[in-house]
CSV table of C-alpha atoms and ligand atoms in Angstrom, one decimal:
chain,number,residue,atom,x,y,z
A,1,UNK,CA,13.6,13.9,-9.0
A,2,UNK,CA,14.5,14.5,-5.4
A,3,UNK,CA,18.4,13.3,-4.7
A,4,UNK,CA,18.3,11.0,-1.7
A,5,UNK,CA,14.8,10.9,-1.5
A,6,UNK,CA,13.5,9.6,2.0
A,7,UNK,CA,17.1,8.0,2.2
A,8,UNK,CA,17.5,10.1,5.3
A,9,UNK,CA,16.4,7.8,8.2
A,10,UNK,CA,14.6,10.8,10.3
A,11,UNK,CA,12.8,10.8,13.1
A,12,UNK,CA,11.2,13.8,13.1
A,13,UNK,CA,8.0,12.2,14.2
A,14,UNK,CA,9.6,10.3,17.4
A,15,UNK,CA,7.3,7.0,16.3
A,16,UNK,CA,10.6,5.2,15.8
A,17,UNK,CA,12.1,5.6,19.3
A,18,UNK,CA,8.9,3.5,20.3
A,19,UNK,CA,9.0,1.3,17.3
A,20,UNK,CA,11.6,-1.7,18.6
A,21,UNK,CA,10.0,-2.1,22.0
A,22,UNK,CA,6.6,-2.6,20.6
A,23,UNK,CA,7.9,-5.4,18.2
A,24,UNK,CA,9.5,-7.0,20.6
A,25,UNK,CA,6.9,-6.5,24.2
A,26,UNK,CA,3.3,-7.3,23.4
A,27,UNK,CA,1.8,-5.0,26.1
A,28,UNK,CA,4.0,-2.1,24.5
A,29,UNK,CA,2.9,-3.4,21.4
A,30,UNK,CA,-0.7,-2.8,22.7
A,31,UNK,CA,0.0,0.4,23.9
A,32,UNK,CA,1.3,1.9,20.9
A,33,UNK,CA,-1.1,0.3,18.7
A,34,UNK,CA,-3.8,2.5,21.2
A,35,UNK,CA,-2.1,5.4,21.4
A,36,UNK,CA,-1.7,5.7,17.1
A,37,UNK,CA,-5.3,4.7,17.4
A,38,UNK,CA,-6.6,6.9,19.9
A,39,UNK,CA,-3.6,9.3,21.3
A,40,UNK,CA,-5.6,12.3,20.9
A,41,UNK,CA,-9.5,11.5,21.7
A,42,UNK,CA,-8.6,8.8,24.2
A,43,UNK,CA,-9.7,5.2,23.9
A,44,UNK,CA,-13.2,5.7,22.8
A,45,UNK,CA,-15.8,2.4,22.0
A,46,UNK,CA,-15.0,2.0,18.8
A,47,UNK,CA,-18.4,0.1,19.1
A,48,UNK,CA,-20.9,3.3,20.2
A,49,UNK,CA,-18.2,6.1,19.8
A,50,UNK,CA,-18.5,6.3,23.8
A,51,UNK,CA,-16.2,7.5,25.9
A,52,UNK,CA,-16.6,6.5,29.2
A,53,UNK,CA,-14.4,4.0,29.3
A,54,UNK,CA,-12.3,2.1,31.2
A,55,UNK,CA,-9.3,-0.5,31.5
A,56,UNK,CA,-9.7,-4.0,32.7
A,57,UNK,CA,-7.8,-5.2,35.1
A,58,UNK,CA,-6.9,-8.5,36.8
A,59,UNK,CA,-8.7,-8.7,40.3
A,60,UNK,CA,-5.9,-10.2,42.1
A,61,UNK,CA,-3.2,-8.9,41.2
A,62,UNK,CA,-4.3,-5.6,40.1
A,63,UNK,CA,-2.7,-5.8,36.5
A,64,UNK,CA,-3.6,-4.8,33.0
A,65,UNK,CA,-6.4,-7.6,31.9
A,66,UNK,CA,-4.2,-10.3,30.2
A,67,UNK,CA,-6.4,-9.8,27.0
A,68,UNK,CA,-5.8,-6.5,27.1
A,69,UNK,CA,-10.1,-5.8,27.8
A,70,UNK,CA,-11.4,-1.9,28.1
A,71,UNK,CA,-14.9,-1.8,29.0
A,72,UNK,CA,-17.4,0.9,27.8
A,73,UNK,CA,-19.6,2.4,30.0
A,74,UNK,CA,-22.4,3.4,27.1
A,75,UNK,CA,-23.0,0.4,25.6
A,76,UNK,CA,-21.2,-1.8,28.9
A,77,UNK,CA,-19.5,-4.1,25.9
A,78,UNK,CA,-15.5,-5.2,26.2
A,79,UNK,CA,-13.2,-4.3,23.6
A,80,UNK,CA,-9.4,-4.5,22.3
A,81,UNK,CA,-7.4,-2.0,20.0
A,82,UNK,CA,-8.1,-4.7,17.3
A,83,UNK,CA,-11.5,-4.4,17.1
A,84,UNK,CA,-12.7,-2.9,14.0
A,85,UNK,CA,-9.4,-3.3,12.3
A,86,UNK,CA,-7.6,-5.3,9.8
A,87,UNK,CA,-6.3,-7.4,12.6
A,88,UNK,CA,-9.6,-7.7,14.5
A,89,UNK,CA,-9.6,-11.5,13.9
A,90,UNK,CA,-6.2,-12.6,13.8
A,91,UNK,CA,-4.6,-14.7,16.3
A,92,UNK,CA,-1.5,-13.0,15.4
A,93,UNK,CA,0.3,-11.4,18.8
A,94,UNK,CA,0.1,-7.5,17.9
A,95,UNK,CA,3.9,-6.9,18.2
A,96,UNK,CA,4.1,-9.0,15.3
A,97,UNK,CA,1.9,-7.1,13.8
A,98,UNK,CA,3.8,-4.3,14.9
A,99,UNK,CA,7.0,-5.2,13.5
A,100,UNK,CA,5.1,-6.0,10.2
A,101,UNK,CA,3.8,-2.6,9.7
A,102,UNK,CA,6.9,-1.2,10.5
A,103,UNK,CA,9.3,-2.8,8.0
A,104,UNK,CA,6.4,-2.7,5.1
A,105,UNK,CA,6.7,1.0,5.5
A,106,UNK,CA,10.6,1.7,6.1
A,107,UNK,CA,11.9,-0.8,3.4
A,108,UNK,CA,11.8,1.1,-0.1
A,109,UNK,CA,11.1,-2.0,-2.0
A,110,UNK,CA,8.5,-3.9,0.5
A,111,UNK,CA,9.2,-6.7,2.9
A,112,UNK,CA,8.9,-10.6,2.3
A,113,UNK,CA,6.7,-13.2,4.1
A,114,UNK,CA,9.9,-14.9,4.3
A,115,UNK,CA,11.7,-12.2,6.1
A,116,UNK,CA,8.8,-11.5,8.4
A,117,UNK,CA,8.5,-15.4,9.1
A,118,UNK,CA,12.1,-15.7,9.7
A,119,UNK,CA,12.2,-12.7,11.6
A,120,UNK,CA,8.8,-13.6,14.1
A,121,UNK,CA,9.1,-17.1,13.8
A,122,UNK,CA,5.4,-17.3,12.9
A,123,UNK,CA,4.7,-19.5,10.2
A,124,UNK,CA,4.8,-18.8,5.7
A,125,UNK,CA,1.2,-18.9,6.1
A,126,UNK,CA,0.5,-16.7,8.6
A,127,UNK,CA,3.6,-14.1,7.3
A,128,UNK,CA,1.9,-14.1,4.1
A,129,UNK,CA,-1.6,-13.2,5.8
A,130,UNK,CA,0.1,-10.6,7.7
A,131,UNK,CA,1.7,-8.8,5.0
A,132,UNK,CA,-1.8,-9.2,2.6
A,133,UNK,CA,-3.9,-7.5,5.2
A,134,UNK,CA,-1.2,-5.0,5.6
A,135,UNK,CA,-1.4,-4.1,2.1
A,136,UNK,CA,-5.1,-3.8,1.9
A,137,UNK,CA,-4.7,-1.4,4.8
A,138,UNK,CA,-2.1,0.6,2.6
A,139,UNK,CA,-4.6,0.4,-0.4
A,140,UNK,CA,-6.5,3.9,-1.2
A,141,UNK,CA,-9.9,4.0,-3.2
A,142,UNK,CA,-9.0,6.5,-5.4
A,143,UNK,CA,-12.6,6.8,-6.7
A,144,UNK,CA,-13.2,8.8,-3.6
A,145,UNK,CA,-10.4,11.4,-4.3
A,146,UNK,CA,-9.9,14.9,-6.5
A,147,UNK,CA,-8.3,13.4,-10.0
A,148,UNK,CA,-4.5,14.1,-10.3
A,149,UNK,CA,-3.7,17.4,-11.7
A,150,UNK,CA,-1.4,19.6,-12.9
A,151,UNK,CA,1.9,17.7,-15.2
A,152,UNK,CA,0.7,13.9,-14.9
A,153,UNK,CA,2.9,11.2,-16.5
A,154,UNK,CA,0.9,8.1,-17.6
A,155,UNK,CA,2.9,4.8,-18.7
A,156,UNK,CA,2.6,0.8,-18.4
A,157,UNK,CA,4.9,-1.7,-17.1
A,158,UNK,CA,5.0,-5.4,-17.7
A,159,UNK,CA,5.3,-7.5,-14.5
A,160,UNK,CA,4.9,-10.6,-12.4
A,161,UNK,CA,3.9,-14.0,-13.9
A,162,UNK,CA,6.7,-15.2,-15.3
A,163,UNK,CA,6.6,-16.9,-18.1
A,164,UNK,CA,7.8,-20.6,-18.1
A,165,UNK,CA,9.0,-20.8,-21.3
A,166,UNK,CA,10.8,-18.1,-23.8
A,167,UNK,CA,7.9,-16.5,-25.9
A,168,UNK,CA,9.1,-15.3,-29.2
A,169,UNK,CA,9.9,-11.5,-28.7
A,170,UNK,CA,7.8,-9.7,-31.8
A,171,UNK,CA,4.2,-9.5,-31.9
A,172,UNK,CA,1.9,-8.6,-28.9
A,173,UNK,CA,2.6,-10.7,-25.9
A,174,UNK,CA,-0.5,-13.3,-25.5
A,175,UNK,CA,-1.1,-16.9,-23.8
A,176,UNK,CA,-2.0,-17.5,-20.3
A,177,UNK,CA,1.8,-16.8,-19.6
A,178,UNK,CA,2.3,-13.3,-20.5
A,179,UNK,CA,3.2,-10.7,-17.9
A,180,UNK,CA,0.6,-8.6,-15.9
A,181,UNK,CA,0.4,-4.9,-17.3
A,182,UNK,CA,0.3,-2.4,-14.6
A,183,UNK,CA,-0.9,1.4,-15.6
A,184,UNK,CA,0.2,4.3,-13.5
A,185,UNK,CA,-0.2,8.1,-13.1
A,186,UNK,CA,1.8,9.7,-11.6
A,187,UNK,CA,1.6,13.9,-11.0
A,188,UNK,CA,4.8,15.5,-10.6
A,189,UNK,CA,5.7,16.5,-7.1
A,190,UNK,CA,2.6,14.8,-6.3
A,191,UNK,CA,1.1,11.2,-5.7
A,192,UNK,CA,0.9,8.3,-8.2
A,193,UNK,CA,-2.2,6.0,-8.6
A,194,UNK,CA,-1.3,2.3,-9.9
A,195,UNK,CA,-3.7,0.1,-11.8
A,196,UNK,CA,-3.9,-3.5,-12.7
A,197,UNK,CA,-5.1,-4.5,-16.0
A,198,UNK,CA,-6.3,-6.9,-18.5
A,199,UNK,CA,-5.0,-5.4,-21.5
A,200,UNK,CA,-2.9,-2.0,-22.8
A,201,UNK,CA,-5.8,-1.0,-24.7
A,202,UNK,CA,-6.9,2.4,-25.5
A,203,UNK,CA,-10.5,1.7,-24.1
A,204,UNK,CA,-8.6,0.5,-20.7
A,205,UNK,CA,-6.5,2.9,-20.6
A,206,UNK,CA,-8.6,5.5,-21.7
A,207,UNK,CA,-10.6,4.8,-18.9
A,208,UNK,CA,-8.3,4.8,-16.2
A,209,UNK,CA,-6.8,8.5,-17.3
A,210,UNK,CA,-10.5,9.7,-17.8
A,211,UNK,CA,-11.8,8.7,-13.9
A,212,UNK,CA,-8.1,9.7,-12.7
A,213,UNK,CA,-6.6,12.6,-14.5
A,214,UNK,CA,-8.5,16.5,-14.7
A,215,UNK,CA,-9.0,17.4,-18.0
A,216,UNK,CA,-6.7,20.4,-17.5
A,217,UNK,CA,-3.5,18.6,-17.0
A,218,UNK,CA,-0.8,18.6,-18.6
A,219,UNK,CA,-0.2,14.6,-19.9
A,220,UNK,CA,3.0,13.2,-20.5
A,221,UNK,CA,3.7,10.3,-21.8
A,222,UNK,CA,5.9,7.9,-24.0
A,223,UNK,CA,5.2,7.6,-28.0
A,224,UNK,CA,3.4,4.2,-27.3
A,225,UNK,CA,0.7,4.2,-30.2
A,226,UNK,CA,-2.4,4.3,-27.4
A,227,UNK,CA,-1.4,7.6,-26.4
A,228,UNK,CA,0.0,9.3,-29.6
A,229,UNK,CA,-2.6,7.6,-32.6
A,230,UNK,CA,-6.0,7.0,-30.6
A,231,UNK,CA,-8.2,9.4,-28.8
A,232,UNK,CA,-7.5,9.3,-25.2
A,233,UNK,CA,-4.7,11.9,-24.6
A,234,UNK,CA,-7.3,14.9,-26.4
A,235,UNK,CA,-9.6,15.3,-23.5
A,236,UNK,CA,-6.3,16.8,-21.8
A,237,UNK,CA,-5.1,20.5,-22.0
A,238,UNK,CA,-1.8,19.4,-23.5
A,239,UNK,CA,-0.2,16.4,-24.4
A,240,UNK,CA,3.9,15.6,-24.3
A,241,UNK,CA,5.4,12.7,-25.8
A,242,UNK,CA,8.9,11.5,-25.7
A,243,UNK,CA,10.1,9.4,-28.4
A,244,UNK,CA,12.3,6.5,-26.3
A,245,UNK,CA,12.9,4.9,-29.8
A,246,UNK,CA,14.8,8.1,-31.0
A,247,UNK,CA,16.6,7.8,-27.6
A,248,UNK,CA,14.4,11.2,-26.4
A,249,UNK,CA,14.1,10.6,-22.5
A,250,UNK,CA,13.8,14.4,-22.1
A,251,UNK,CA,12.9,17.3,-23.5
A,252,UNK,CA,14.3,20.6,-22.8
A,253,UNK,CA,11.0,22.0,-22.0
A,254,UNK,CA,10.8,19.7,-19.3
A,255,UNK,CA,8.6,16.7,-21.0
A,256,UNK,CA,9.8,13.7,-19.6
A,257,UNK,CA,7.9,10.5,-17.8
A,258,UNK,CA,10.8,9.7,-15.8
A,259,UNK,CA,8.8,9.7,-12.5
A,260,UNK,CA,6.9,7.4,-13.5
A,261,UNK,CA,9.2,5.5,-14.6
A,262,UNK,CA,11.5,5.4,-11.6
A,263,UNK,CA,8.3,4.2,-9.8
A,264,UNK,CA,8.0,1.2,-12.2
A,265,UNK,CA,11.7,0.4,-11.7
A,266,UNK,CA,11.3,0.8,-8.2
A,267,UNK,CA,8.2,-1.8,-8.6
A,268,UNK,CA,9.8,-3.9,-10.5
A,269,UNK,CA,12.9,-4.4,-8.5
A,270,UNK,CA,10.7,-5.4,-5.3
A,271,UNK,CA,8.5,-7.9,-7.2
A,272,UNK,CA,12.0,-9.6,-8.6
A,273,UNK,CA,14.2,-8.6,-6.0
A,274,UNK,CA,12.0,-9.0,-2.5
A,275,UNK,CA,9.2,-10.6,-3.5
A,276,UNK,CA,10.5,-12.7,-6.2
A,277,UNK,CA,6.9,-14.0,-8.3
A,278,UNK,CA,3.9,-12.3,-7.7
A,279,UNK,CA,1.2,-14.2,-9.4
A,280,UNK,CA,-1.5,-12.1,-11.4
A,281,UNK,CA,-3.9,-12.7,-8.6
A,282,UNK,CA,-2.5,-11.1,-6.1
A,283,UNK,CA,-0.6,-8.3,-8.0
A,284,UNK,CA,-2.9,-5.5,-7.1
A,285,UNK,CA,-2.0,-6.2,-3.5
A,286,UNK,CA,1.4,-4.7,-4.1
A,287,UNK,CA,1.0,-2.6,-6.6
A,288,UNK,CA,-1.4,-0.7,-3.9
A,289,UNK,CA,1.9,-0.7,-1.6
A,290,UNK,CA,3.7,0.5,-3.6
A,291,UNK,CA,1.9,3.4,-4.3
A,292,UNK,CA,1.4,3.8,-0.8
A,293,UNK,CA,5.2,4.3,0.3
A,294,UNK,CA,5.6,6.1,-3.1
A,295,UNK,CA,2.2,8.6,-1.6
A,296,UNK,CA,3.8,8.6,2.0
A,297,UNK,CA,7.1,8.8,0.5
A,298,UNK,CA,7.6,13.1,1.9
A,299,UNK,CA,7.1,11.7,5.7
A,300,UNK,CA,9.7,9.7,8.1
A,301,UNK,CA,9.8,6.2,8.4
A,302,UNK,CA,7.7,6.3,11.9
A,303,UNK,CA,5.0,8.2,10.5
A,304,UNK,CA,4.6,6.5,7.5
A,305,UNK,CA,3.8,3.4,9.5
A,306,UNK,CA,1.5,5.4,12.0
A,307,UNK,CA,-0.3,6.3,8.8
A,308,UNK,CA,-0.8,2.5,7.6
A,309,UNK,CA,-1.6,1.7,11.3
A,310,UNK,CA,-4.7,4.5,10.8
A,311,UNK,CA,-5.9,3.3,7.7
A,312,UNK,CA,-6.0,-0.7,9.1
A,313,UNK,CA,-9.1,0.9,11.2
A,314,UNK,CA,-12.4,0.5,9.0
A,315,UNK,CA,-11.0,-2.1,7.1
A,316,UNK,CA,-12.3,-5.0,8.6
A,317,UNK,CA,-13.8,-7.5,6.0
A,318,UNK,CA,-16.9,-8.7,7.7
A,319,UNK,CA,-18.3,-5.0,8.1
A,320,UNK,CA,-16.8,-3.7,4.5
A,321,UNK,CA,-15.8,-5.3,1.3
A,322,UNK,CA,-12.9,-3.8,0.0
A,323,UNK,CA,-13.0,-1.5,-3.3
A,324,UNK,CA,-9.8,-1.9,-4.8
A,325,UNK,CA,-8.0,-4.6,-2.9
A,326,UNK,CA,-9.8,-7.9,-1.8
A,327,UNK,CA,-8.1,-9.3,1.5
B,1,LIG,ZN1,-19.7,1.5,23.6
């Protein structure tokens, strides 16, 4: 593990500098959300791709349009920097938004909707919208991407519904108030991928490593019984298992899952710490930030939340249901 990892607040990418005045102006809000969007190509239609495009502006006085209106010349249709975005139909003013994005990326362990309500003064409601499409911008479709190669740890953390009475310890944890069990890969140096599920089964979790992990990969896991009596760690090249019971954390050839397990406590201190209950429906909505700052984790705070700015463009529910992360 990296000492000090991303505790360095750098602004290497300069996005920072323009960070406070967009949370607090909404024209510079609108301006920087337009210039992450379309800095380099200029403000094309996000409608017809067009572009021939131009600014509205006020007749009278001469002034930006008040709605912030660009005109396409191709397809002659008026359009904002939210359309096609997760904030396309929010009422929402963008330097909220702004501000949202921004502390969801630059906080290690996530931001409240409390926080963001006390800090916007918009309401629970809308804070808790917010910071939901937010992290269905963060979320990645991993089915889309090259499998995880390479050392990859693989363990399972227990979190979120808390259960409203003591459960007896021994025996498997069941009842409709047993914690939510959260798989995750991660590959060393590399990124982690973070999935919700029923049950720690070997079918499940078999699964999970066979659509996520290369078969030439080097697994690394814990003694649990899925991985160590079953079948799903022998499609992989190798297979490492520390023994926590014997107090084994590491081996001197360098088998560990201690990245993976910093991410859990990392998890697991947001959801009790920021977030306090996450209920099993909505789980996968922060899992999938998490692994987004944990993925983003090698860039500064400003870029990370240009990056989560670019990927709130496409995600806009009417025109595509989500994969992993419903809105
Ligand atoms: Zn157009």
């Amino acid at each position: 593990m990296a000492k000090g990892q991303g505790k360095v607040a750098s602004n290497k990418s300069g996005i920072v500098a323009a960070l406070p005045r967009a949370c607090q102006d909404e024209t510079a809000a609108v301006e920087f959300l337009e210039s992450q969007r379309w800095g380099e190509t200029g403000p094309c239609c996000p409608r017809c791709g067009d572009t021939d495009v131009y600014q509205m502006r006020d007749r009278a006085t001469g002034e930006r349009s008040r709605r912030y209106l660009w005109r396409c010349k191709g397809c002659s249709k008026q359009y904002t920097v939210r359309v096609g975005t997760v904030y396309e139909d929010s009422p929402i003013p963008l330097r909220h938004w702004c501000y949202a994005f921004w502390k969801g990326c630059s906080s290690k362990k996530g931001v409240s909707a409390l926080q963001i309500k006390r800090e916007t003064g918009l309401s629970y409601k809308s804070a808790l919208f917010l910071m939901h499409r937010i992290r269905w911008a963060m979320a990645e479709d991993y089915s889309s991407q090259a499998k995880l190669d390479g050392i990859v740890e693989a363990d399972e953390a227990y979190v979120g519904g808390k259960p409203r009475y003591k459960q007896p310890r021994t025996g498997p944890r069941t009842g409709p108030d047993k914690k939510t069990p959260v798989v995750s890969l991660v590959q060393r140096g590399g990124n982690i991928r973070s999935f919700v599920t029923a049950d720690v089964t070997a079918a499940n979790v078999g699964r999970i490593l066979s659509e996520n992990v290369s078969k030439e990969s080097h697994l690394m896991t814990d003694s649990a019984a899925i991985y160590t009596t079953g079948f799903i760690a022998r499609p992989f090249a190798k297979h490492g298992v520390t023994d926590h019971s014997k107090r084994e954390y590491a081996k001197p050839d360098g088998t560990h899952s201690n990245t993976v397990e910093s991410a859990f406590a990392l998890l697991k201190r947001g959801i009790y710490g920021t977030f306090h209950n996450v209920s099993r429906k909505h789980l996968h909505r922060y899992v999938a930030e998490f692994d987004f700052r944990w993925n983003a984790r090698k860039i500064d705070d400003g870029a990370r939340t240009a990056l989560a700015i670019r990927k709130a463009e496409g995600k806009r529910l009417r025109y595509r249901e989500p994969v992993q992360v419903a809105p």
